[in-house]
Tab-separated table of C-alpha atoms in Angstrom:
chain	number	residue	atom	x	y	z
A	218	GLY	CA	-10.607	16.596	-1.292
A	219	ILE	CA	-11.003	14.805	1.986
A	220	GLN	CA	-13.158	16.480	4.639
A	221	VAL	CA	-12.388	16.303	8.352
A	222	GLU	CA	-15.029	17.159	10.921
A	223	GLN	CA	-14.410	17.350	14.637
A	224	SER	CA	-16.940	17.406	17.419
A	225	PRO	CA	-17.784	18.990	19.692
A	226	PRO	CA	-16.339	22.374	18.687
A	227	ASP	CA	-16.159	23.484	22.301
A	228	LEU	CA	-16.073	21.555	25.555
A	229	ILE	CA	-15.915	22.686	29.166
A	230	LEU	CA	-15.031	20.130	31.815
A	231	GLN	CA	-14.661	20.092	35.533
A	232	GLU	CA	-11.252	18.880	36.613
A	233	GLY	CA	-11.324	15.112	37.040
A	234	ALA	CA	-14.020	14.494	34.438
A	235	ASN	CA	-13.640	12.251	31.402
A	236	SER	CA	-14.354	13.212	27.800
A	237	THR	CA	-14.453	11.855	24.274
A	238	LEU	CA	-13.548	13.894	21.219
A	239	ARG	CA	-14.568	12.717	17.788
A	240	CYS	CA	-13.047	13.055	14.328
A	241	ASN	CA	-14.978	12.003	11.217
A	242	PHE	CA	-13.354	11.873	7.814
A	243	SER	CA	-14.857	11.496	4.380
A	244	ASP	CA	-12.465	9.083	2.674
A	245	SER	CA	-9.962	6.336	3.433
A	246	VAL	CA	-6.833	7.627	5.155
A	247	ASN	CA	-3.143	6.784	5.138
A	248	ASN	CA	-2.250	8.787	8.188
A	249	LEU	CA	-4.257	10.124	11.108
A	250	GLN	CA	-2.718	12.233	13.845
A	251	TRP	CA	-4.100	13.847	16.973
A	252	PHE	CA	-2.474	17.048	18.216
A	253	HIS	CA	-2.880	19.216	21.268
A	254	GLN	CA	-2.300	22.925	20.805
A	255	ASN	CA	-1.605	24.291	24.251
A	256	PRO	CA	-2.456	27.839	25.354
A	257	TRP	CA	1.071	28.923	24.337
A	258	GLY	CA	0.412	27.823	20.769
A	259	GLN	CA	2.648	24.759	20.630
A	260	LEU	CA	1.399	21.829	18.570
A	261	ILE	CA	2.123	18.646	20.455
A	262	ASN	CA	1.861	15.238	18.838
A	263	LEU	CA	-0.461	13.011	20.817
A	264	PHE	CA	-1.016	10.011	18.580
A	265	TYR	CA	-0.167	8.727	15.150
A	266	ILE	CA	-3.061	6.332	14.666
A	267	PRO	CA	-4.283	5.489	11.144
A	268	SER	CA	-6.007	2.451	12.655
A	269	GLY	CA	-6.360	0.597	15.937
A	270	THR	CA	-6.071	1.747	19.527
A	271	LYS	CA	-3.232	3.375	21.445
A	272	GLN	CA	-2.865	4.601	24.980
A	273	ASN	CA	-0.523	7.112	26.554
A	274	GLY	CA	-1.154	7.783	30.207
A	275	ARG	CA	-4.569	9.391	30.657
A	276	LEU	CA	-5.065	9.694	26.929
A	277	SER	CA	-6.091	7.022	24.496
A	278	ALA	CA	-7.215	7.014	20.891
A	279	THR	CA	-9.083	4.650	18.645
A	280	THR	CA	-9.403	4.838	14.888
A	281	VAL	CA	-11.955	2.714	13.044
A	282	ALA	CA	-10.733	3.281	9.508
A	283	THR	CA	-13.491	1.234	7.862
A	284	GLU	CA	-16.114	3.469	9.477
A	285	ARG	CA	-14.091	6.645	8.939
A	286	TYR	CA	-13.813	7.999	12.434
A	287	SER	CA	-11.385	8.371	15.274
A	288	LEU	CA	-11.966	9.026	18.958
A	289	LEU	CA	-9.697	10.652	21.511
A	290	TYR	CA	-10.395	9.827	25.147
A	291	ILE	CA	-9.220	12.029	27.959
A	292	SER	CA	-9.639	10.587	31.429
A	293	SER	CA	-9.335	12.388	34.767
A	294	SER	CA	-8.887	15.704	33.009
A	295	GLN	CA	-6.504	18.301	34.400
A	296	THR	CA	-6.285	22.038	33.831
A	297	THR	CA	-3.135	21.440	31.796
A	298	ASP	CA	-5.269	19.536	29.273
A	299	SER	CA	-6.864	22.814	28.210
A	300	GLY	CA	-6.261	23.951	24.665
A	301	VAL	CA	-7.343	22.946	21.189
A	302	TYR	CA	-7.277	19.347	20.002
A	303	PHE	CA	-6.797	18.785	16.300
A	304	CYS	CA	-7.320	15.728	14.190
A	305	ALA	CA	-5.425	15.668	10.871
A	306	VAL	CA	-5.394	13.109	8.068
A	307	THR	CA	-3.789	12.303	4.751
A	308	SER	CA	-5.561	10.422	2.006
A	309	GLY	CA	-3.936	9.221	-1.189
A	310	ASN	CA	-1.341	11.844	-2.053
A	311	THR	CA	-2.952	14.702	-0.172
A	312	PRO	CA	-0.966	16.666	2.367
A	313	LEU	CA	-2.044	16.653	5.998
A	314	VAL	CA	-5.597	18.067	6.213
A	315	PHE	CA	-6.681	19.401	9.586
A	316	GLY	CA	-10.084	19.533	11.195
A	317	LYS	CA	-11.235	22.764	12.820
A	318	GLY	CA	-10.413	21.471	16.265
A	319	THR	CA	-12.141	20.997	19.601
A	320	ARG	CA	-11.476	23.760	22.117
A	321	LEU	CA	-11.270	22.206	25.591
A	322	SER	CA	-11.371	24.186	28.802
A	323	VAL	CA	-10.787	22.315	32.047
A	324	ILE	CA	-11.771	24.263	35.132
A	325	ALA	CA	-10.603	23.608	38.671
B	80	ASP	CA	17.440	19.027	21.878
B	81	THR	CA	14.621	20.619	19.908
B	82	ALA	CA	13.566	18.402	16.998
B	83	VAL	CA	12.042	21.108	14.791
B	84	SER	CA	13.026	24.681	15.535
B	85	GLN	CA	11.940	27.979	14.049
B	86	THR	CA	13.232	31.512	14.292
B	87	PRO	CA	12.042	34.020	15.134
B	88	LYS	CA	9.241	33.104	17.500
B	89	TYR	CA	7.584	36.497	17.065
B	90	LEU	CA	7.820	38.869	14.132
B	91	VAL	CA	6.185	42.293	14.022
B	92	THR	CA	6.631	44.331	10.879
B	93	GLN	CA	5.106	47.003	8.686
B	94	MET	CA	3.077	46.416	5.533
B	95	GLY	CA	5.237	46.283	2.442
B	96	ASN	CA	8.313	44.899	4.164
B	97	ASP	CA	10.097	41.666	3.255
B	98	LYS	CA	10.774	39.109	5.984
B	99	SER	CA	12.079	35.578	6.400
B	100	ILE	CA	11.332	32.763	8.810
B	101	LYS	CA	13.871	30.008	9.300
B	102	CYS	CA	13.256	26.358	10.103
B	103	GLU	CA	15.640	23.571	10.985
B	104	GLN	CA	15.038	19.940	11.879
B	105	ASN	CA	17.536	17.567	13.473
B	106	LEU	CA	15.460	14.409	13.009
B	107	GLY	CA	17.188	13.330	9.820
B	108	HIS	CA	13.895	13.625	7.944
B	109	ASP	CA	13.704	14.009	4.184
B	110	THR	CA	10.495	16.028	3.970
B	111	MET	CA	9.691	19.463	5.383
B	112	TYR	CA	6.552	21.586	5.303
B	113	TRP	CA	5.179	25.042	5.962
B	114	TYR	CA	1.688	25.463	7.387
B	115	LYS	CA	-0.298	28.612	8.081
B	116	GLN	CA	-2.681	28.952	11.047
B	117	ASP	CA	-5.149	31.806	10.661
B	118	SER	CA	-6.907	33.827	13.315
B	119	LYS	CA	-9.640	31.179	13.594
B	120	LYS	CA	-6.998	28.544	14.362
B	121	PHE	CA	-7.463	26.805	11.023
B	122	LEU	CA	-4.270	25.066	9.880
B	123	LYS	CA	-3.478	24.632	6.202
B	124	ILE	CA	-0.513	23.339	4.226
B	125	MET	CA	1.413	25.888	2.175
B	126	PHE	CA	4.482	24.065	0.855
B	127	SER	CA	6.290	20.790	1.094
B	128	TYR	CA	9.882	19.989	0.173
B	129	ASN	CA	11.461	16.595	-0.142
B	130	ASN	CA	15.241	16.514	-0.041
B	131	LYS	CA	15.456	20.138	-1.204
B	132	GLU	CA	12.890	19.746	-3.975
B	133	LEU	CA	9.445	21.340	-3.997
B	134	ILE	CA	6.731	18.672	-4.063
B	135	ILE	CA	3.635	20.481	-2.796
B	136	ASN	CA	2.713	24.056	-3.556
B	137	GLU	CA	-0.818	24.898	-2.493
B	138	THR	CA	-2.536	28.043	-3.689
B	139	VAL	CA	-0.223	30.543	-2.097
B	140	PRO	CA	0.583	34.040	-3.440
B	141	ASN	CA	3.865	34.399	-5.316
B	142	ARG	CA	5.033	36.728	-2.565
B	143	PHE	CA	5.737	33.597	-0.529
B	144	SER	CA	8.880	31.767	-1.581
B	145	PRO	CA	10.263	28.762	0.256
B	146	LYS	CA	13.946	27.962	0.031
B	147	SER	CA	15.655	24.755	1.093
B	148	PRO	CA	19.465	25.028	1.220
B	149	ASP	CA	19.685	21.435	2.450
B	150	LYS	CA	17.259	18.803	3.610
B	151	ALA	CA	17.515	19.908	7.244
B	152	HIS	CA	16.460	23.480	6.530
B	153	LEU	CA	13.400	25.050	4.959
B	154	ASN	CA	13.107	28.813	5.086
B	155	LEU	CA	10.108	30.931	4.162
B	156	HIS	CA	10.614	34.334	2.590
B	157	ILE	CA	7.684	36.713	2.268
B	158	ASN	CA	7.800	39.791	0.032
B	159	SER	CA	5.634	42.889	0.241
B	160	LEU	CA	3.884	41.840	3.435
B	161	GLU	CA	0.135	42.489	3.673
B	162	LEU	CA	-2.201	42.732	6.643
B	163	GLY	CA	-3.753	39.393	5.701
B	164	ASP	CA	-0.408	37.656	6.108
B	165	SER	CA	-0.717	38.034	9.867
B	166	ALA	CA	-0.900	34.478	11.195
B	167	VAL	CA	1.101	31.798	12.932
B	168	TYR	CA	3.401	29.901	10.594
B	169	PHE	CA	4.419	26.363	11.500
B	170	CYS	CA	7.238	24.344	10.071
B	171	ALA	CA	7.022	20.547	10.179
B	172	SER	CA	8.968	17.530	9.034
B	173	SER	CA	8.420	13.852	8.304
B	174	GLN	CA	10.685	10.978	7.489
B	175	ASP	CA	9.851	9.827	4.027
B	176	VAL	CA	9.229	10.985	0.501
B	177	ARG	CA	5.905	9.155	0.633
B	178	VAL	CA	4.322	12.298	2.010
B	179	SER	CA	1.046	10.869	3.105
B	180	TYR	CA	2.254	7.949	5.202
B	181	ASN	CA	4.518	9.345	7.818
B	182	GLU	CA	3.995	11.082	11.117
B	183	GLN	CA	4.675	14.793	10.988
B	184	PHE	CA	6.410	16.738	13.738
B	185	PHE	CA	5.840	20.451	14.177
B	186	GLY	CA	7.997	23.351	15.229
B	187	PRO	CA	6.923	25.883	17.879
B	188	GLY	CA	5.466	28.327	15.349
B	189	THR	CA	6.277	31.899	14.348
B	190	ARG	CA	3.628	34.505	15.104
B	191	LEU	CA	3.758	37.116	12.342
B	192	THR	CA	1.973	40.414	12.880
B	193	VAL	CA	1.767	42.883	10.005
B	194	LEU	CA	0.868	46.446	11.004
């Protein structure tokens, strides 16, 4: 089945810093989603982005499907950005397959 | 209004008991899912239902039985609970029967602790 690898596994940022999270996948995808799991455990949809670029406030994402990766950019990070960021994909008829996540800690 | 809701939010129970988790979505979606998140935060699909019919059943013990009374509800019943069942269970939904194409929306999760 499709493999999803996220990097880095852990990231510590000073408030106000920018960061890039990466998601590599091993096959062509139909669906790619980025989620933020906040410290209370809620999974929040950030982007549905099987290809192209999208922006939402301080967050933006780019998926280059032909090269099998997606990037999530966080600018001017805030402490509320802390949590785990997941990339998840579907390929063919597979269900949503999640990466292991990037744990982000933003310190004041 | 909450799009995908689950009850209860927390569930603490003894080994051997039977318990249920309920899920409801008000998005008008046709497809609903159950995912399990283990202690290492790894998320994995368990089941998927489309319009009350089972379409995905990953390798899950028979003690887990999903039930969909209508397309807005997907409940998860677990028999003879074991310590290893302790996890966070997420319900999700998406619009279309073409499982792989549509954005999925997740409920708040149910943290199950088996003592």
